């Protein structure tokens, strides 16, 4: 391995450490607790080293969001792959989505609530975000119904899931009714 390759590997390792530490701190104490000073202390690097990787907190949030999008896409695909039939796949997708949001609140916020400097629904949308949407579309597109654009149906279903996730987390909806809400959503929106 050349010196340049080793330096590139070390740089990539540092970037991963910064993102992992930011994510851990945000999950423990919230995003307000994530500062470059605190990150530098936790990873035992100087603040200039952090700034050599990320221009600031916004870019760190964006990196966490991209990592989370890849994880969510994998979780959705795993859940739907284990289900048989359209109804079971849509239900599994919805439950996996809500589970991901519940288990990863800071990551979910980075993906959908906070400004990470990422473009959504545009040509320059980063690949992990496009793939997360594709993971939804793969299952939801098959139940959109005749004459309904699969992507528009997916956006509407996703918006419903996001609303359920956000309202449940905020204590506005009791979590014990998640299952019946998902069944109602599947019954009323999906053409099965």
Short mmCIF file of N, CA and C in Angstrom, two decimals:
data_model
loop_
_atom_site.label_atom_id
_atom_site.label_comp_id
_atom_site.label_asym_id
_atom_site.label_seq_id
_atom_site.Cartn_x
_atom_site.Cartn_y
_atom_site.Cartn_z
N UNK A 1 0.84 -1.17 0.00
CA UNK A 1 0.00 0.00 0.00
C UNK A 1 0.89 1.24 0.00
N UNK A 2 0.58 2.16 -0.88
CA UNK A 2 1.38 3.38 -0.97
C UNK A 2 1.03 4.33 0.18
N UNK A 3 1.88 5.30 0.37
CA UNK A 3 1.65 6.30 1.41
C UNK A 3 0.35 7.05 1.13
N UNK A 4 0.13 7.38 -0.14
CA UNK A 4 -1.09 8.10 -0.50
C UNK A 4 -2.34 7.26 -0.22
N UNK A 5 -2.31 5.98 -0.54
CA UNK A 5 -3.45 5.10 -0.26
C UNK A 5 -3.70 4.99 1.23
N UNK A 6 -2.63 4.89 2.01
CA UNK A 6 -2.77 4.81 3.46
C UNK A 6 -3.39 6.09 4.01
N UNK A 7 -2.95 7.25 3.51
CA UNK A 7 -3.50 8.53 3.97
C UNK A 7 -4.97 8.66 3.59
N UNK A 8 -5.32 8.19 2.41
CA UNK A 8 -6.73 8.23 1.99
C UNK A 8 -7.59 7.33 2.87
N UNK A 9 -7.07 6.15 3.19
CA UNK A 9 -7.79 5.24 4.07
C UNK A 9 -7.96 5.84 5.46
N UNK A 10 -6.90 6.45 5.99
CA UNK A 10 -6.97 7.08 7.31
C UNK A 10 -7.96 8.25 7.30
N UNK A 11 -7.97 9.00 6.22
CA UNK A 11 -8.91 10.12 6.10
C UNK A 11 -10.35 9.61 6.09
N UNK A 12 -10.60 8.56 5.33
CA UNK A 12 -11.94 7.97 5.27
C UNK A 12 -12.34 7.41 6.64
N UNK A 13 -11.39 6.80 7.34
CA UNK A 13 -11.67 6.28 8.69
C UNK A 13 -12.03 7.41 9.64
N UNK A 14 -11.31 8.53 9.55
CA UNK A 14 -11.62 9.69 10.41
C UNK A 14 -13.01 10.24 10.10
N UNK A 15 -13.36 10.33 8.83
CA UNK A 15 -14.68 10.83 8.45
C UNK A 15 -15.77 9.91 9.01
N UNK A 16 -15.57 8.60 8.90
CA UNK A 16 -16.55 7.64 9.46
C UNK A 16 -16.65 7.80 10.97
N UNK A 17 -15.52 8.01 11.64
CA UNK A 17 -15.52 8.19 13.09
C UNK A 17 -16.28 9.46 13.48
N UNK A 18 -16.09 10.52 12.74
CA UNK A 18 -16.81 11.78 13.01
C UNK A 18 -18.31 11.56 12.87
N UNK A 19 -18.73 10.91 11.79
CA UNK A 19 -20.16 10.67 11.56
C UNK A 19 -20.73 9.75 12.64
N UNK A 20 -20.02 8.68 12.96
CA UNK A 20 -20.50 7.74 13.98
C UNK A 20 -20.61 8.42 15.34
N UNK A 21 -19.65 9.26 15.66
CA UNK A 21 -19.66 9.95 16.95
C UNK A 21 -20.78 10.98 16.99
N UNK A 22 -20.98 11.71 15.91
CA UNK A 22 -22.08 12.68 15.85
C UNK A 22 -23.42 11.97 16.01
N UNK A 23 -23.55 10.86 15.34
CA UNK A 23 -24.79 10.09 15.41
C UNK A 23 -25.04 9.58 16.83
N UNK A 24 -24.01 9.04 17.45
CA UNK A 24 -24.13 8.54 18.82
C UNK A 24 -24.50 9.67 19.79
N UNK A 25 -23.83 10.79 19.67
CA UNK A 25 -24.11 11.93 20.54
C UNK A 25 -25.54 12.44 20.32
N UNK A 26 -25.96 12.53 19.06
CA UNK A 26 -27.31 13.00 18.75
C UNK A 26 -28.37 12.04 19.28
N UNK A 27 -28.12 10.73 19.17
CA UNK A 27 -29.09 9.76 19.69
C UNK A 27 -29.16 9.83 21.22
N UNK A 28 -28.04 10.11 21.87
CA UNK A 28 -28.02 10.17 23.34
C UNK A 28 -28.58 11.48 23.89
N UNK A 29 -28.19 12.61 23.24
CA UNK A 29 -28.49 13.92 23.83
C UNK A 29 -29.22 14.89 22.91
N UNK A 30 -29.48 14.48 21.70
CA UNK A 30 -30.15 15.37 20.74
C UNK A 30 -29.14 16.12 19.89
N UNK A 31 -29.62 16.64 18.77
CA UNK A 31 -28.74 17.32 17.83
C UNK A 31 -28.17 18.62 18.37
N UNK A 32 -28.85 19.25 19.32
CA UNK A 32 -28.29 20.48 19.90
C UNK A 32 -26.97 20.21 20.62
N UNK A 33 -26.78 19.00 21.09
CA UNK A 33 -25.55 18.64 21.80
C UNK A 33 -24.38 18.40 20.84
N UNK A 34 -24.66 18.26 19.56
CA UNK A 34 -23.61 17.97 18.59
C UNK A 34 -22.97 19.29 18.14
N UNK A 35 -21.77 19.52 18.61
CA UNK A 35 -20.99 20.68 18.19
C UNK A 35 -19.62 20.19 17.76
N UNK A 36 -18.94 20.99 16.96
CA UNK A 36 -17.61 20.57 16.52
C UNK A 36 -16.67 20.47 17.71
N UNK A 37 -16.85 21.32 18.68
CA UNK A 37 -16.00 21.25 19.87
C UNK A 37 -16.19 19.93 20.61
N UNK A 38 -17.44 19.56 20.84
CA UNK A 38 -17.72 18.31 21.55
C UNK A 38 -17.28 17.09 20.73
N UNK A 39 -17.49 17.15 19.43
CA UNK A 39 -17.04 16.05 18.58
C UNK A 39 -15.52 15.92 18.64
N UNK A 40 -14.83 17.04 18.56
CA UNK A 40 -13.37 17.02 18.61
C UNK A 40 -12.88 16.42 19.92
N UNK A 41 -13.53 16.78 21.01
CA UNK A 41 -13.16 16.22 22.32
C UNK A 41 -13.39 14.71 22.35
N UNK A 42 -14.54 14.29 21.84
CA UNK A 42 -14.88 12.86 21.90
C UNK A 42 -13.99 11.99 21.03
N UNK A 43 -13.63 12.48 19.87
CA UNK A 43 -12.81 11.65 18.98
C UNK A 43 -11.32 11.92 19.14
N UNK A 44 -11.01 12.89 19.98
CA UNK A 44 -9.62 13.25 20.30
C UNK A 44 -8.83 13.72 19.09
N UNK A 45 -9.49 14.56 18.30
CA UNK A 45 -8.85 15.27 17.20
C UNK A 45 -9.15 16.75 17.40
N UNK A 46 -8.37 17.59 16.78
CA UNK A 46 -8.62 19.03 16.90
C UNK A 46 -9.80 19.44 16.02
N UNK A 47 -10.39 20.58 16.33
CA UNK A 47 -11.48 21.09 15.51
C UNK A 47 -11.04 21.32 14.06
N UNK A 48 -9.82 21.81 13.80
CA UNK A 48 -9.40 21.95 12.39
C UNK A 48 -9.41 20.62 11.64
N UNK A 49 -9.15 19.51 12.31
CA UNK A 49 -9.22 18.20 11.65
C UNK A 49 -10.67 17.92 11.25
N UNK A 50 -11.61 18.22 12.13
CA UNK A 50 -13.02 18.03 11.77
C UNK A 50 -13.39 18.90 10.57
N UNK A 51 -12.95 20.15 10.60
CA UNK A 51 -13.27 21.06 9.50
C UNK A 51 -12.57 20.67 8.20
N UNK A 52 -11.53 19.87 8.28
CA UNK A 52 -10.89 19.39 7.05
C UNK A 52 -11.74 18.31 6.38
N UNK A 53 -12.69 17.74 7.12
CA UNK A 53 -13.59 16.71 6.59
C UNK A 53 -14.97 17.27 6.28
N UNK A 54 -15.48 18.10 7.17
CA UNK A 54 -16.82 18.67 7.05
C UNK A 54 -16.75 20.17 7.34
N UNK A 55 -17.46 20.95 6.56
CA UNK A 55 -17.43 22.40 6.76
C UNK A 55 -18.17 22.84 8.01
N UNK A 56 -18.93 21.95 8.58
CA UNK A 56 -19.66 22.30 9.79
C UNK A 56 -20.72 21.26 10.10
N UNK A 57 -21.53 21.60 11.07
CA UNK A 57 -22.56 20.68 11.55
C UNK A 57 -23.55 20.29 10.45
N UNK A 58 -23.87 21.23 9.59
CA UNK A 58 -24.83 20.96 8.52
C UNK A 58 -24.34 19.79 7.65
N UNK A 59 -23.07 19.79 7.29
CA UNK A 59 -22.54 18.71 6.46
C UNK A 59 -22.47 17.39 7.24
N UNK A 60 -22.25 17.47 8.52
CA UNK A 60 -22.24 16.26 9.35
C UNK A 60 -23.65 15.67 9.40
N UNK A 61 -24.64 16.53 9.57
CA UNK A 61 -26.04 16.08 9.55
C UNK A 61 -26.35 15.43 8.20
N UNK A 62 -25.88 16.02 7.13
CA UNK A 62 -26.09 15.45 5.80
C UNK A 62 -25.45 14.07 5.67
N UNK A 63 -24.25 13.92 6.21
CA UNK A 63 -23.56 12.62 6.16
C UNK A 63 -24.32 11.57 6.96
N UNK A 64 -24.85 11.96 8.11
CA UNK A 64 -25.66 11.04 8.92
C UNK A 64 -26.94 10.68 8.16
N UNK A 65 -27.53 11.66 7.50
CA UNK A 65 -28.76 11.41 6.73
C UNK A 65 -28.49 10.41 5.60
N UNK A 66 -27.38 10.55 4.92
CA UNK A 66 -27.07 9.63 3.82
C UNK A 66 -26.83 8.22 4.34
N UNK A 67 -26.14 8.12 5.45
CA UNK A 67 -25.91 6.82 6.07
C UNK A 67 -27.24 6.20 6.51
N UNK A 68 -28.09 7.01 7.10
CA UNK A 68 -29.41 6.54 7.54
C UNK A 68 -30.28 6.12 6.37
N UNK A 69 -30.23 6.84 5.27
CA UNK A 69 -31.03 6.47 4.09
C UNK A 69 -30.62 5.10 3.58
N UNK A 70 -29.33 4.83 3.56
CA UNK A 70 -28.86 3.52 3.12
C UNK A 70 -29.33 2.42 4.07
N UNK A 71 -29.28 2.69 5.36
CA UNK A 71 -29.74 1.71 6.35
C UNK A 71 -31.24 1.48 6.24
N UNK A 72 -31.99 2.56 6.06
CA UNK A 72 -33.43 2.42 5.95
C UNK A 72 -33.80 1.63 4.69
N UNK A 73 -33.15 1.92 3.58
CA UNK A 73 -33.43 1.18 2.34
C UNK A 73 -33.18 -0.31 2.55
N UNK A 74 -32.09 -0.65 3.21
CA UNK A 74 -31.78 -2.05 3.47
C UNK A 74 -32.83 -2.69 4.38
N UNK A 75 -33.26 -1.96 5.40
CA UNK A 75 -34.28 -2.48 6.32
C UNK A 75 -35.62 -2.70 5.61
N UNK A 76 -36.00 -1.77 4.75
CA UNK A 76 -37.26 -1.91 4.02
C UNK A 76 -37.21 -3.10 3.06
N UNK A 77 -36.10 -3.23 2.37
CA UNK A 77 -35.97 -4.35 1.43
C UNK A 77 -35.95 -5.69 2.16
N UNK A 78 -35.29 -5.74 3.28
CA UNK A 78 -35.25 -6.99 4.05
C UNK A 78 -36.65 -7.36 4.53
N UNK A 79 -37.39 -6.36 5.00
CA UNK A 79 -38.75 -6.63 5.51
C UNK A 79 -39.67 -7.10 4.39
N UNK A 80 -39.60 -6.46 3.25
CA UNK A 80 -40.50 -6.83 2.16
C UNK A 80 -40.09 -8.14 1.50
N UNK A 81 -38.81 -8.46 1.51
CA UNK A 81 -38.36 -9.71 0.91
C UNK A 81 -38.88 -10.92 1.68
N UNK A 82 -39.09 -10.74 2.97
CA UNK A 82 -39.56 -11.84 3.81
C UNK A 82 -41.09 -12.00 3.77
N UNK A 83 -41.79 -11.06 3.13
CA UNK A 83 -43.25 -11.09 3.09
C UNK A 83 -43.74 -11.68 1.76
N UNK A 84 -44.88 -12.35 1.82
CA UNK A 84 -45.43 -12.98 0.62
C UNK A 84 -46.75 -12.33 0.25
N UNK A 85 -46.83 -11.84 -0.95
CA UNK A 85 -48.04 -11.20 -1.45
C UNK A 85 -48.00 -9.70 -1.25
N UNK A 86 -48.72 -8.96 -2.10
CA UNK A 86 -48.69 -7.50 -2.04
C UNK A 86 -49.11 -6.92 -0.69
N UNK A 87 -50.20 -7.43 -0.10
CA UNK A 87 -50.67 -6.89 1.18
C UNK A 87 -49.62 -7.09 2.26
N UNK A 88 -49.06 -8.26 2.32
CA UNK A 88 -48.04 -8.54 3.34
C UNK A 88 -46.79 -7.68 3.12
N UNK A 89 -46.42 -7.46 1.85
CA UNK A 89 -45.24 -6.62 1.57
C UNK A 89 -45.48 -5.17 1.98
N UNK A 90 -46.64 -4.64 1.67
CA UNK A 90 -46.94 -3.25 2.01
C UNK A 90 -47.00 -3.09 3.54
N UNK A 91 -47.62 -4.03 4.20
CA UNK A 91 -47.70 -3.98 5.67
C UNK A 91 -46.30 -4.09 6.27
N UNK A 92 -45.50 -5.01 5.76
CA UNK A 92 -44.13 -5.17 6.27
C UNK A 92 -43.31 -3.90 6.03
N UNK A 93 -43.48 -3.30 4.87
CA UNK A 93 -42.77 -2.05 4.56
C UNK A 93 -43.15 -0.96 5.55
N UNK A 94 -44.44 -0.79 5.77
CA UNK A 94 -44.92 0.26 6.68
C UNK A 94 -44.40 0.04 8.09
N UNK A 95 -44.47 -1.19 8.57
CA UNK A 95 -43.99 -1.47 9.92
C UNK A 95 -42.49 -1.31 10.04
N UNK A 96 -41.75 -1.71 9.01
CA UNK A 96 -40.29 -1.54 9.02
C UNK A 96 -39.92 -0.06 9.01
N UNK A 97 -40.63 0.73 8.25
CA UNK A 97 -40.39 2.18 8.20
C UNK A 97 -40.61 2.80 9.58
N UNK A 98 -41.75 2.49 10.18
CA UNK A 98 -42.06 3.06 11.49
C UNK A 98 -41.09 2.57 12.56
N UNK A 99 -40.67 1.33 12.45
CA UNK A 99 -39.69 0.78 13.38
C UNK A 99 -38.34 1.50 13.23
N UNK A 100 -37.92 1.73 12.00
CA UNK A 100 -36.67 2.45 11.77
C UNK A 100 -36.74 3.84 12.39
N UNK A 101 -37.84 4.55 12.17
CA UNK A 101 -37.99 5.90 12.71
C UNK A 101 -37.96 5.89 14.24
N UNK A 102 -38.58 4.88 14.84
CA UNK A 102 -38.63 4.79 16.29
C UNK A 102 -37.26 4.44 16.88
N UNK A 103 -36.55 3.51 16.26
CA UNK A 103 -35.26 3.06 16.79
C UNK A 103 -34.12 4.04 16.53
N UNK A 104 -34.28 4.93 15.56
CA UNK A 104 -33.21 5.84 15.16
C UNK A 104 -33.72 7.28 15.09
N UNK A 105 -34.20 7.84 16.19
CA UNK A 105 -34.82 9.16 16.11
C UNK A 105 -33.89 10.27 15.62
N UNK A 106 -32.65 10.28 16.04
CA UNK A 106 -31.73 11.34 15.60
C UNK A 106 -31.39 11.18 14.13
N UNK A 107 -31.22 9.96 13.68
CA UNK A 107 -30.95 9.71 12.27
C UNK A 107 -32.17 10.11 11.44
N UNK A 108 -33.34 9.74 11.91
CA UNK A 108 -34.58 10.09 11.21
C UNK A 108 -34.71 11.61 11.11
N UNK A 109 -34.38 12.31 12.19
CA UNK A 109 -34.41 13.78 12.15
C UNK A 109 -33.42 14.31 11.13
N UNK A 110 -32.22 13.73 11.10
CA UNK A 110 -31.21 14.16 10.12
C UNK A 110 -31.72 13.95 8.70
N UNK A 111 -32.44 12.87 8.49
CA UNK A 111 -32.95 12.56 7.16
C UNK A 111 -34.09 13.48 6.74
N UNK A 112 -35.01 13.79 7.66
CA UNK A 112 -36.26 14.42 7.25
C UNK A 112 -36.65 15.71 7.98
N UNK A 113 -35.96 16.05 9.04
CA UNK A 113 -36.36 17.24 9.79
C UNK A 113 -35.31 18.36 9.75
N UNK A 114 -34.05 17.99 9.74
CA UNK A 114 -32.97 18.96 9.85
C UNK A 114 -32.39 19.30 8.48
N UNK A 115 -31.73 20.44 8.42
CA UNK A 115 -31.09 20.86 7.18
C UNK A 115 -29.69 20.27 7.11
N UNK A 116 -29.56 19.26 6.27
CA UNK A 116 -28.26 18.64 6.04
C UNK A 116 -27.66 19.07 4.71
N UNK A 117 -28.28 20.05 4.07
CA UNK A 117 -27.78 20.54 2.81
C UNK A 117 -27.98 19.60 1.64
N UNK A 118 -28.90 18.66 1.77
CA UNK A 118 -29.12 17.66 0.73
C UNK A 118 -30.33 18.03 -0.13
N UNK A 119 -30.23 17.74 -1.40
CA UNK A 119 -31.33 17.98 -2.32
C UNK A 119 -32.25 16.76 -2.35
N UNK A 120 -33.53 17.00 -2.28
CA UNK A 120 -34.53 15.94 -2.38
C UNK A 120 -35.34 16.14 -3.66
N UNK A 121 -35.69 15.02 -4.29
CA UNK A 121 -36.58 15.02 -5.46
C UNK A 121 -36.08 15.92 -6.58
N UNK A 122 -34.77 15.90 -6.78
CA UNK A 122 -34.16 16.67 -7.88
C UNK A 122 -33.11 15.80 -8.57
N UNK A 123 -32.61 16.30 -9.68
CA UNK A 123 -31.57 15.57 -10.41
C UNK A 123 -30.34 15.35 -9.55
N UNK A 124 -29.99 16.34 -8.71
CA UNK A 124 -28.77 16.24 -7.91
C UNK A 124 -28.99 15.61 -6.53
N UNK A 125 -30.11 14.92 -6.37
CA UNK A 125 -30.36 14.20 -5.13
C UNK A 125 -29.30 13.10 -4.99
N UNK A 126 -28.65 13.01 -3.83
CA UNK A 126 -27.63 11.97 -3.65
C UNK A 126 -28.21 10.56 -3.79
N UNK A 127 -27.38 9.66 -4.29
CA UNK A 127 -27.80 8.29 -4.57
C UNK A 127 -28.45 7.58 -3.39
N UNK A 128 -27.93 7.69 -2.14
CA UNK A 128 -28.60 6.99 -1.04
C UNK A 128 -30.04 7.46 -0.80
N UNK A 129 -30.32 8.74 -1.03
CA UNK A 129 -31.69 9.22 -0.87
C UNK A 129 -32.58 8.68 -1.99
N UNK A 130 -32.05 8.67 -3.20
CA UNK A 130 -32.81 8.10 -4.32
C UNK A 130 -33.09 6.62 -4.08
N UNK A 131 -32.11 5.91 -3.54
CA UNK A 131 -32.28 4.49 -3.29
C UNK A 131 -33.30 4.23 -2.19
N UNK A 132 -33.33 5.07 -1.17
CA UNK A 132 -34.33 4.91 -0.10
C UNK A 132 -35.73 5.08 -0.68
N UNK A 133 -35.90 6.08 -1.55
CA UNK A 133 -37.20 6.25 -2.20
C UNK A 133 -37.51 5.05 -3.09
N UNK A 134 -36.50 4.57 -3.79
CA UNK A 134 -36.69 3.39 -4.66
C UNK A 134 -37.13 2.18 -3.84
N UNK A 135 -36.61 2.05 -2.63
CA UNK A 135 -37.01 0.93 -1.76
C UNK A 135 -38.49 1.02 -1.41
N UNK A 136 -39.01 2.22 -1.27
CA UNK A 136 -40.44 2.40 -1.05
C UNK A 136 -41.22 2.10 -2.34
N UNK A 137 -40.74 2.67 -3.43
CA UNK A 137 -41.42 2.53 -4.72
C UNK A 137 -41.50 1.09 -5.20
N UNK A 138 -40.50 0.30 -4.93
CA UNK A 138 -40.49 -1.10 -5.37
C UNK A 138 -41.71 -1.86 -4.87
N UNK A 139 -42.10 -1.60 -3.65
CA UNK A 139 -43.27 -2.28 -3.08
C UNK A 139 -44.55 -1.51 -3.34
N UNK A 140 -44.51 -0.20 -3.14
CA UNK A 140 -45.73 0.59 -3.24
C UNK A 140 -46.19 0.78 -4.68
N UNK A 141 -45.26 0.78 -5.61
CA UNK A 141 -45.64 0.95 -7.01
C UNK A 141 -46.56 -0.13 -7.51
N UNK A 142 -46.42 -1.32 -6.96
CA UNK A 142 -47.26 -2.43 -7.42
C UNK A 142 -48.69 -2.36 -6.87
N UNK A 143 -48.96 -1.48 -5.92
CA UNK A 143 -50.31 -1.38 -5.35
C UNK A 143 -50.92 0.02 -5.53
N UNK A 144 -50.34 0.80 -6.45
CA UNK A 144 -50.82 2.17 -6.67
C UNK A 144 -52.21 2.19 -7.29
N UNK A 145 -52.50 1.22 -8.10
CA UNK A 145 -53.82 1.18 -8.75
C UNK A 145 -53.74 1.69 -10.18
N UNK A 146 -54.75 1.31 -10.96
CA UNK A 146 -54.81 1.72 -12.37
C UNK A 146 -54.95 3.23 -12.49
N UNK A 147 -54.16 3.79 -13.37
CA UNK A 147 -54.25 5.23 -13.64
C UNK A 147 -53.58 6.10 -12.59
N UNK A 148 -52.97 5.51 -11.59
CA UNK A 148 -52.29 6.28 -10.54
C UNK A 148 -50.79 6.17 -10.77
N UNK A 149 -50.13 7.31 -10.84
CA UNK A 149 -48.68 7.31 -11.05
C UNK A 149 -48.00 6.69 -9.84
N UNK A 150 -47.22 5.62 -10.02
CA UNK A 150 -46.60 4.92 -8.89
C UNK A 150 -45.76 5.83 -7.97
N UNK A 151 -45.02 6.77 -8.53
CA UNK A 151 -44.20 7.65 -7.70
C UNK A 151 -45.07 8.59 -6.86
N UNK A 152 -46.17 9.08 -7.43
CA UNK A 152 -47.06 9.96 -6.66
C UNK A 152 -47.74 9.18 -5.54
N UNK A 153 -48.14 7.96 -5.84
CA UNK A 153 -48.73 7.11 -4.79
C UNK A 153 -47.70 6.87 -3.69
N UNK A 154 -46.47 6.57 -4.08
CA UNK A 154 -45.41 6.31 -3.11
C UNK A 154 -45.17 7.54 -2.24
N UNK A 155 -45.15 8.72 -2.84
CA UNK A 155 -44.97 9.96 -2.06
C UNK A 155 -46.10 10.14 -1.05
N UNK A 156 -47.32 9.85 -1.46
CA UNK A 156 -48.48 10.01 -0.57
C UNK A 156 -48.44 9.01 0.57
N UNK A 157 -48.12 7.76 0.25
CA UNK A 157 -48.03 6.73 1.29
C UNK A 157 -46.89 7.06 2.25
N UNK A 158 -45.75 7.47 1.69
CA UNK A 158 -44.60 7.85 2.50
C UNK A 158 -44.95 9.01 3.43
N UNK A 159 -45.66 10.00 2.90
CA UNK A 159 -46.07 11.15 3.72
C UNK A 159 -46.94 10.68 4.89
N UNK A 160 -47.79 9.71 4.63
CA UNK A 160 -48.63 9.16 5.70
C UNK A 160 -47.77 8.47 6.75
N UNK A 161 -46.81 7.67 6.31
CA UNK A 161 -45.91 7.00 7.26
C UNK A 161 -45.11 8.02 8.06
N UNK A 162 -44.63 9.04 7.38
CA UNK A 162 -43.86 10.08 8.07
C UNK A 162 -44.73 10.77 9.13
N UNK A 163 -45.96 11.05 8.78
CA UNK A 163 -46.88 11.67 9.74
C UNK A 163 -47.11 10.77 10.95
N UNK A 164 -47.33 9.48 10.71
CA UNK A 164 -47.51 8.54 11.82
C UNK A 164 -46.26 8.48 12.69
N UNK A 165 -45.10 8.40 12.06
CA UNK A 165 -43.84 8.33 12.82
C UNK A 165 -43.64 9.59 13.66
N UNK A 166 -43.85 10.73 13.06
CA UNK A 166 -43.61 12.00 13.73
C UNK A 166 -44.61 12.24 14.85
N UNK A 167 -45.88 11.99 14.59
CA UNK A 167 -46.91 12.23 15.60
C UNK A 167 -46.82 11.23 16.76
N UNK A 168 -46.46 10.00 16.46
CA UNK A 168 -46.29 9.00 17.53
C UNK A 168 -45.11 9.37 18.41
N UNK A 169 -44.01 9.73 17.79
CA UNK A 169 -42.81 10.10 18.55
C UNK A 169 -43.06 11.34 19.42
N UNK A 170 -43.86 12.26 18.93
CA UNK A 170 -44.15 13.48 19.68
C UNK A 170 -45.20 13.25 20.78
N UNK A 171 -45.70 12.01 20.88
CA UNK A 171 -46.70 11.72 21.91
C UNK A 171 -48.10 12.15 21.54
N UNK A 172 -48.31 12.51 20.28
CA UNK A 172 -49.64 12.95 19.83
C UNK A 172 -50.54 11.77 19.47
N UNK A 173 -49.92 10.63 19.16
CA UNK A 173 -50.66 9.41 18.86
C UNK A 173 -50.16 8.31 19.78
N UNK A 174 -51.08 7.55 20.39
CA UNK A 174 -50.62 6.47 21.27
C UNK A 174 -49.96 5.35 20.46
N UNK A 175 -48.76 4.91 20.87
CA UNK A 175 -48.03 3.91 20.10
C UNK A 175 -48.72 2.55 20.04
N UNK A 176 -49.57 2.24 21.00
CA UNK A 176 -50.20 0.92 20.99
C UNK A 176 -51.19 0.73 19.83
N UNK A 177 -51.52 1.82 19.14
CA UNK A 177 -52.44 1.71 18.00
C UNK A 177 -51.71 1.74 16.65
N UNK A 178 -50.41 1.55 16.66
CA UNK A 178 -49.64 1.57 15.41
C UNK A 178 -50.12 0.50 14.45
N UNK A 179 -50.28 -0.72 14.93
CA UNK A 179 -50.73 -1.82 14.07
C UNK A 179 -52.06 -1.52 13.39
N UNK A 180 -53.09 -1.14 14.14
CA UNK A 180 -54.37 -0.81 13.48
C UNK A 180 -54.27 0.38 12.52
N UNK A 181 -53.41 1.35 12.83
CA UNK A 181 -53.23 2.47 11.91
C UNK A 181 -52.62 2.00 10.59
N UNK A 182 -51.63 1.13 10.68
CA UNK A 182 -50.99 0.60 9.48
C UNK A 182 -52.01 -0.20 8.66
N UNK A 183 -52.80 -1.02 9.32
CA UNK A 183 -53.83 -1.79 8.60
C UNK A 183 -54.82 -0.87 7.90
N UNK A 184 -55.22 0.19 8.56
CA UNK A 184 -56.14 1.15 7.96
C UNK A 184 -55.50 1.83 6.76
N UNK A 185 -54.25 2.22 6.90
CA UNK A 185 -53.52 2.84 5.80
C UNK A 185 -53.42 1.89 4.61
N UNK A 186 -53.06 0.66 4.86
CA UNK A 186 -52.94 -0.33 3.79
C UNK A 186 -54.31 -0.58 3.15
N UNK A 187 -55.33 -0.74 3.97
CA UNK A 187 -56.68 -1.02 3.45
C UNK A 187 -57.22 0.12 2.60
N UNK A 188 -56.99 1.36 3.02
CA UNK A 188 -57.60 2.51 2.36
C UNK A 188 -56.79 3.08 1.19
N UNK A 189 -55.48 2.92 1.23
CA UNK A 189 -54.67 3.52 0.16
C UNK A 189 -54.23 2.52 -0.90
N UNK A 190 -53.86 1.35 -0.49
CA UNK A 190 -53.30 0.38 -1.44
C UNK A 190 -54.39 -0.35 -2.18
N UNK A 191 -54.19 -0.57 -3.47
CA UNK A 191 -55.11 -1.36 -4.28
C UNK A 191 -54.55 -2.79 -4.27
N UNK A 192 -55.22 -3.63 -3.50
CA UNK A 192 -54.72 -5.01 -3.32
C UNK A 192 -55.61 -6.01 -4.04
#
